[in-house]
């Protein structure tokens, strides 16, 4: 599987580097396992980071992203991935000329049966290419309204971390590029290799494991109840109480508690808090808005309550989380 990772001005560097790293780790995991290595004559994944002309581009914070190839010099490809990118203050895409240039390229490749994928806000590239038309897709929930307004014939798959529809693969949620990479690793090398990659790269990372385990609840469960509960919180009322959530779901608080314990091993309060903090993580990673604005947008009227809840879920403060992500980027 030869994979091109798209880099545009304002792309999220952690997603680009992280995608490349996970495919590299998958190759290393296979090579270190005799049971798996014998099944492959060569490393199954090759990645290259591409820009329109092959020149470096600036990420969300103005740092240069290393580029391996131009679009035209990329050669034969099996997959192209559009990672998340910075949006404007109005949550609309910026650098639309570059986005449309990339969209034209991926559209041509899709017509040649190349798999086209996107994580989070990278779905805008697919939308501009017309590849979301009459297709189901997943994206980060807080930009879903923008995507729907720009591409009205697209069909949002609510509550799904990863969606694949006729050669188009999309993902949404906190660190959704990880879920996208794991889906493609399983697609290209099988479930056993995907599990081995996860064991080597994700299972020992407390912060990522915590976020992934929580974010994947709806994707791994067939429970319409869970999907509807998350939808109510995220799209309708981030300040909702357990009693209000039970009413909105047309059930009792006792039933709500029992079902959540069964599906996600959480109390209603823990579930609501987790969804709110997951939303905060998305905003902290994908935008440059203030901590106070993030708190307000996630339904907290007081900064102190938001900071306390965030620390309980993520084992760090919101500002420490941003600093941790910045340090992580600088090491890659």
Short mmCIF file of C-alpha atoms in Angstrom, two decimals:
data_model
loop_
_atom_site.label_atom_id
_atom_site.label_comp_id
_atom_site.label_asym_id
_atom_site.label_seq_id
_atom_site.Cartn_x
_atom_site.Cartn_y
_atom_site.Cartn_z
CA UNK A 1 0.00 0.00 0.00
CA UNK A 2 1.65 3.21 -1.21
CA UNK A 3 0.20 6.15 0.70
CA UNK A 4 0.44 9.89 0.00
CA UNK A 5 -0.25 12.22 2.94
CA UNK A 6 -1.45 15.59 1.74
CA UNK A 7 0.16 18.74 3.18
CA UNK A 8 -1.46 22.14 2.63
CA UNK A 9 -0.81 25.51 4.22
CA UNK A 10 -2.37 25.26 7.68
CA UNK A 11 -2.29 21.47 7.90
CA UNK A 12 -2.00 19.92 11.38
CA UNK A 13 1.58 18.70 11.67
CA UNK A 14 0.84 16.14 14.39
CA UNK A 15 -1.63 14.39 12.10
CA UNK A 16 0.80 14.28 9.16
CA UNK A 17 3.74 13.06 11.23
CA UNK A 18 1.54 10.74 13.28
CA UNK A 19 0.08 9.05 10.22
CA UNK A 20 3.54 8.48 8.77
CA UNK A 21 4.77 7.15 12.12
CA UNK A 22 1.91 4.66 12.54
CA UNK A 23 2.47 3.13 9.11
CA UNK A 24 6.22 2.97 9.83
CA UNK A 25 5.54 1.33 13.21
CA UNK A 26 3.28 -1.18 11.46
CA UNK A 27 6.14 -2.13 9.14
CA UNK A 28 8.47 -2.51 12.14
CA UNK A 29 5.89 -4.57 14.01
CA UNK A 30 5.58 -6.96 11.08
CA UNK A 31 9.35 -7.25 10.66
CA UNK A 32 9.80 -8.07 14.36
CA UNK A 33 7.20 -10.84 14.30
CA UNK A 34 8.24 -14.03 12.44
CA UNK A 35 4.62 -15.13 12.26
CA UNK A 36 3.73 -11.98 10.32
CA UNK A 37 6.99 -11.28 8.48
CA UNK A 38 6.73 -14.52 6.51
CA UNK A 39 3.47 -13.31 4.98
CA UNK A 40 5.03 -10.23 3.34
CA UNK A 41 7.84 -10.12 0.80
CA UNK A 42 8.45 -6.44 1.60
CA UNK A 43 7.26 -3.78 4.01
CA UNK A 44 3.54 -3.42 3.26
CA UNK A 45 3.33 0.34 3.78
CA UNK A 46 5.21 3.17 2.08
CA UNK A 47 4.34 6.78 2.86
CA UNK A 48 5.29 10.09 1.32
CA UNK A 49 4.22 13.60 2.26
CA UNK A 50 3.13 15.61 -0.77
CA UNK A 51 2.39 19.23 -1.64
CA UNK A 52 1.21 20.70 -4.92
CA UNK A 53 4.68 21.74 -6.16
CA UNK A 54 6.88 19.68 -3.83
CA UNK A 55 7.92 22.73 -1.79
CA UNK A 56 7.62 22.88 2.01
CA UNK A 57 4.43 24.37 3.43
CA UNK A 58 3.63 25.99 6.79
CA UNK A 59 1.62 24.16 9.43
CA UNK A 60 -1.02 25.65 11.77
CA UNK A 61 1.66 27.38 13.85
CA UNK A 62 3.85 28.62 11.01
CA UNK A 63 6.45 25.82 11.05
CA UNK A 64 7.71 24.18 7.88
CA UNK A 65 6.40 20.74 6.96
CA UNK A 66 8.95 18.55 5.16
CA UNK A 67 7.72 17.43 1.73
CA UNK A 68 8.78 14.30 -0.15
CA UNK A 69 7.14 14.94 -3.51
CA UNK A 70 4.89 17.10 -5.63
CA UNK A 71 1.47 15.85 -6.65
CA UNK A 72 2.63 14.97 -10.14
CA UNK A 73 5.86 13.37 -8.94
CA UNK A 74 4.20 11.05 -6.44
CA UNK A 75 3.94 8.16 -8.89
CA UNK A 76 1.51 5.29 -8.52
CA UNK A 77 -0.53 5.47 -5.33
CA UNK A 78 -3.00 3.24 -3.52
CA UNK A 79 -4.23 5.79 -0.95
CA UNK A 80 -4.23 9.56 -0.52
CA UNK A 81 -4.98 10.99 2.94
CA UNK A 82 -6.07 14.57 3.63
CA UNK A 83 -5.38 15.25 7.35
CA UNK A 84 -7.04 17.96 9.42
CA UNK A 85 -6.31 21.60 8.76
CA UNK A 86 -6.76 24.99 10.39
CA UNK A 87 -10.06 26.76 9.82
CA UNK A 88 -10.78 30.46 10.02
CA UNK A 89 -12.49 32.16 12.98
CA UNK A 90 -15.81 31.58 11.20
CA UNK A 91 -15.02 27.82 11.00
CA UNK A 92 -14.71 28.11 7.22
CA UNK A 93 -11.71 26.76 5.27
CA UNK A 94 -8.85 29.11 4.53
CA UNK A 95 -6.45 28.98 1.56
CA UNK A 96 -9.37 27.78 -0.55
CA UNK A 97 -7.31 28.04 -3.76
CA UNK A 98 -4.81 25.47 -2.45
CA UNK A 99 -7.60 23.26 -1.19
CA UNK A 100 -9.28 23.25 -4.60
CA UNK A 101 -5.97 22.53 -6.31
CA UNK A 102 -5.57 19.48 -4.08
CA UNK A 103 -9.21 18.56 -4.65
CA UNK A 104 -8.69 18.46 -8.40
CA UNK A 105 -5.74 16.10 -7.95
CA UNK A 106 -7.52 13.68 -5.61
CA UNK A 107 -10.55 13.64 -7.88
CA UNK A 108 -8.38 12.52 -10.79
CA UNK A 109 -6.84 9.82 -8.63
CA UNK A 110 -10.22 8.62 -7.38
CA UNK A 111 -11.30 8.16 -10.99
CA UNK A 112 -8.28 5.82 -11.31
CA UNK A 113 -9.57 3.76 -8.34
CA UNK A 114 -7.17 5.23 -5.79
CA UNK A 115 -8.65 5.18 -2.27
CA UNK A 116 -9.15 8.72 -0.96
CA UNK A 117 -9.24 9.31 2.81
CA UNK A 118 -9.58 12.26 5.18
CA UNK A 119 -9.53 12.87 8.90
CA UNK A 120 -11.49 15.64 10.60
CA UNK A 121 -11.43 18.93 8.72
CA UNK A 122 -9.53 17.30 5.86
CA UNK A 123 -12.99 16.31 4.63
CA UNK A 124 -13.16 19.79 3.06
CA UNK A 125 -10.70 18.63 0.38
CA UNK A 126 -13.00 15.72 -0.44
CA UNK A 127 -16.03 18.00 -0.44
CA UNK A 128 -14.40 20.40 -2.89
CA UNK A 129 -13.58 17.42 -5.11
CA UNK A 130 -17.24 16.37 -5.13
CA UNK A 131 -16.33 13.10 -3.41
CA UNK A 132 -18.78 13.61 -0.54
CA UNK A 133 -21.76 14.01 -2.88
CA UNK A 134 -24.37 11.35 -2.08
CA UNK A 135 -21.87 9.59 0.18
CA UNK A 136 -21.84 8.84 3.89
CA UNK A 137 -18.91 10.34 5.75
CA UNK A 138 -17.59 11.00 9.25
CA UNK A 139 -15.95 14.20 10.46
CA UNK A 140 -15.21 16.12 13.63
CA UNK A 141 -18.62 16.92 15.09
CA UNK A 142 -18.08 20.66 15.59
CA UNK A 143 -17.50 21.26 11.87
CA UNK A 144 -20.27 18.94 10.68
CA UNK A 145 -22.68 21.84 10.15
CA UNK A 146 -20.13 23.69 8.01
CA UNK A 147 -19.52 20.55 5.92
CA UNK A 148 -23.25 20.03 5.43
CA UNK A 149 -23.81 23.66 4.42
CA UNK A 150 -20.96 23.59 1.88
CA UNK A 151 -21.78 20.13 0.50
CA UNK A 152 -25.54 19.68 1.02
CA UNK A 153 -25.80 16.31 -0.76
CA UNK A 154 -23.30 14.71 1.66
CA UNK A 155 -24.63 12.33 4.33
CA UNK A 156 -23.08 12.59 7.82
CA UNK A 157 -22.77 9.25 9.62
CA UNK A 158 -23.43 10.38 13.17
CA UNK A 159 -21.70 8.50 15.95
CA UNK A 160 -19.23 6.66 13.69
CA UNK A 161 -15.50 7.17 14.15
CA UNK A 162 -14.62 5.81 10.69
CA UNK A 163 -16.84 5.58 7.60
CA UNK A 164 -16.03 3.98 4.26
CA UNK A 165 -18.30 4.52 1.28
CA UNK A 166 -17.33 3.49 -2.25
CA UNK A 167 -13.61 4.17 -2.06
CA UNK A 168 -13.87 7.18 0.27
CA UNK A 169 -12.72 6.72 3.88
CA UNK A 170 -13.32 9.44 6.49
CA UNK A 171 -12.87 9.76 10.23
CA UNK A 172 -13.91 12.23 12.90
CA UNK A 173 -13.31 12.81 16.59
CA UNK A 174 -10.42 13.42 18.94
CA UNK A 175 -7.18 12.12 17.34
CA UNK A 176 -9.30 10.73 14.50
CA UNK A 177 -6.24 10.32 12.27
CA UNK A 178 -5.20 7.43 14.53
CA UNK A 179 -8.46 5.60 13.93
CA UNK A 180 -8.14 6.31 10.21
CA UNK A 181 -4.60 4.90 10.10
CA UNK A 182 -5.62 1.78 12.03
CA UNK A 183 -8.52 1.24 9.61
CA UNK A 184 -6.17 1.48 6.62
CA UNK A 185 -3.59 -0.78 8.27
CA UNK A 186 -6.27 -3.41 8.82
CA UNK A 187 -7.49 -2.89 5.25
CA UNK A 188 -3.99 -3.29 3.83
CA UNK A 189 -2.44 -5.92 6.08
CA UNK A 190 -5.23 -7.54 8.08
CA UNK A 191 -6.70 -7.36 11.58
CA UNK A 192 -3.82 -9.22 13.24
CA UNK A 193 -1.28 -6.70 11.98
CA UNK A 194 -3.53 -3.81 13.03
CA UNK A 195 -3.77 -5.31 16.53
CA UNK A 196 -0.01 -5.79 16.68
CA UNK A 197 0.55 -2.18 15.61
CA UNK A 198 -1.87 -1.00 18.28
CA UNK A 199 -0.11 -3.04 20.95
CA UNK A 200 3.28 -1.59 20.01
CA UNK A 201 2.28 2.04 19.55
CA UNK A 202 -0.89 2.87 21.45
CA UNK A 203 -1.62 0.54 24.34
CA UNK A 204 1.16 1.87 26.58
CA UNK A 205 0.33 5.54 25.98
CA UNK A 206 -2.01 6.55 28.79
CA UNK A 207 -3.28 9.78 27.27
CA UNK A 208 -3.90 8.42 23.79
CA UNK A 209 -5.34 5.16 25.09
CA UNK A 210 -7.74 7.06 27.32
CA UNK A 211 -8.88 9.28 24.48
CA UNK A 212 -9.14 6.44 21.97
CA UNK A 213 -11.01 4.07 24.24
CA UNK A 214 -13.55 6.73 25.02
CA UNK A 215 -13.85 8.08 21.49
CA UNK A 216 -14.39 4.63 20.00
CA UNK A 217 -17.32 3.73 22.26
CA UNK A 218 -19.96 4.72 19.74
CA UNK A 219 -18.06 3.22 16.80
CA UNK A 220 -17.66 -0.16 18.49
CA UNK A 221 -21.17 -0.34 19.83
CA UNK A 222 -24.27 -0.92 17.78
CA UNK A 223 -26.23 0.91 20.40
CA UNK A 224 -28.42 3.61 18.86
CA UNK A 225 -29.00 4.72 22.44
CA UNK A 226 -25.34 5.66 22.90
CA UNK A 227 -25.13 7.39 19.54
CA UNK A 228 -28.25 9.41 20.29
CA UNK A 229 -26.98 10.35 23.76
CA UNK A 230 -23.70 11.71 22.37
CA UNK A 231 -25.55 13.54 19.61
CA UNK A 232 -27.83 15.27 22.13
CA UNK A 233 -24.88 16.45 24.20
CA UNK A 234 -22.63 17.56 21.34
CA UNK A 235 -25.11 19.07 18.94
CA UNK A 236 -27.91 20.28 21.17
CA UNK A 237 -26.79 21.02 24.74
CA UNK A 238 -23.23 20.73 26.03
CA UNK A 239 -24.49 22.04 29.40
CA UNK A 240 -27.02 19.23 29.81
CA UNK A 241 -27.57 17.49 33.16
CA UNK A 242 -28.10 13.77 33.68
CA UNK A 243 -31.81 14.35 34.36
CA UNK A 244 -32.17 16.44 31.19
CA UNK A 245 -30.33 13.83 29.14
CA UNK A 246 -32.62 11.09 30.45
CA UNK A 247 -35.67 13.19 29.52
CA UNK A 248 -34.29 13.86 26.04
CA UNK A 249 -33.78 10.12 25.57
CA UNK A 250 -37.31 9.40 26.83
CA UNK A 251 -36.06 7.24 29.67
CA UNK A 252 -35.46 7.41 33.40
CA UNK A 253 -32.24 8.41 35.14
CA UNK A 254 -31.98 4.89 36.53
CA UNK A 255 -32.23 3.33 33.07
CA UNK A 256 -29.76 5.86 31.70
CA UNK A 257 -27.27 4.93 34.40
CA UNK A 258 -27.71 1.21 33.80
CA UNK A 259 -27.29 1.48 30.03
CA UNK A 260 -24.24 3.71 30.21
CA UNK A 261 -22.59 1.41 32.74
CA UNK A 262 -23.19 -1.51 30.37
CA UNK A 263 -22.00 0.22 27.20
CA UNK A 264 -19.21 2.56 28.36
CA UNK A 265 -18.62 1.71 32.04
CA UNK A 266 -19.44 5.31 32.95
CA UNK A 267 -21.96 7.06 35.16
CA UNK A 268 -24.16 9.63 33.39
CA UNK A 269 -22.11 12.45 34.92
CA UNK A 270 -18.84 10.85 33.79
CA UNK A 271 -20.27 10.26 30.31
CA UNK A 272 -21.44 13.85 29.91
CA UNK A 273 -18.15 15.21 31.21
CA UNK A 274 -16.14 12.96 28.93
CA UNK A 275 -18.06 14.06 25.83
CA UNK A 276 -17.59 17.71 26.79
CA UNK A 277 -13.86 17.26 27.41
CA UNK A 278 -13.47 15.30 24.17
CA UNK A 279 -15.02 18.29 22.43
CA UNK A 280 -12.56 20.55 24.23
CA UNK A 281 -9.62 18.38 23.08
CA UNK A 282 -10.77 18.76 19.48
CA UNK A 283 -10.92 22.53 19.83
CA UNK A 284 -7.56 22.79 21.59
CA UNK A 285 -5.85 20.73 18.89
CA UNK A 286 -7.60 22.16 15.84
CA UNK A 287 -8.09 25.83 16.70
CA UNK A 288 -6.20 28.70 18.32
CA UNK A 289 -9.11 30.03 20.37
CA UNK A 290 -8.58 30.94 24.04
CA UNK A 291 -9.07 28.51 26.91
CA UNK A 292 -11.98 30.63 28.13
CA UNK A 293 -13.64 30.41 24.71
CA UNK A 294 -13.14 26.64 24.64
CA UNK A 295 -14.72 26.39 28.09
CA UNK A 296 -17.72 28.46 26.99
CA UNK A 297 -18.17 26.52 23.77
CA UNK A 298 -18.11 23.26 25.73
CA UNK A 299 -20.89 24.38 28.04
CA UNK A 300 -18.93 25.60 31.06
CA UNK A 301 -19.97 28.94 32.54
CA UNK A 302 -16.90 29.06 34.82
CA UNK A 303 -13.29 28.54 33.79
CA UNK A 304 -12.44 26.89 37.10
CA UNK A 305 -15.07 24.17 36.65
CA UNK A 306 -13.83 23.49 33.13
CA UNK A 307 -10.20 23.29 34.20
CA UNK A 308 -11.06 20.93 37.06
CA UNK A 309 -13.09 18.63 34.80
CA UNK A 310 -10.43 18.68 32.08
CA UNK A 311 -7.72 17.78 34.60
CA UNK A 312 -9.78 14.88 35.96
CA UNK A 313 -10.23 13.37 32.49
CA UNK A 314 -6.85 14.14 30.90
CA UNK A 315 -4.56 14.30 33.98
CA UNK A 316 -3.41 17.78 32.98
CA UNK A 317 -4.80 21.28 32.60
CA UNK A 318 -6.02 22.63 29.24
CA UNK A 319 -2.93 24.83 28.88
CA UNK A 320 -0.68 21.90 29.78
CA UNK A 321 -2.47 19.84 27.14
CA UNK A 322 -1.72 22.46 24.50
CA UNK A 323 1.91 22.63 25.67
CA UNK A 324 2.14 18.82 25.62
CA UNK A 325 0.85 18.76 22.05
CA UNK A 326 3.27 21.53 21.05
CA UNK A 327 6.20 19.62 22.59
CA UNK A 328 5.06 16.43 20.88
CA UNK A 329 5.02 18.24 17.55
CA UNK A 330 8.50 19.66 18.06
CA UNK A 331 9.92 16.18 18.70
CA UNK A 332 8.55 14.77 15.44
#
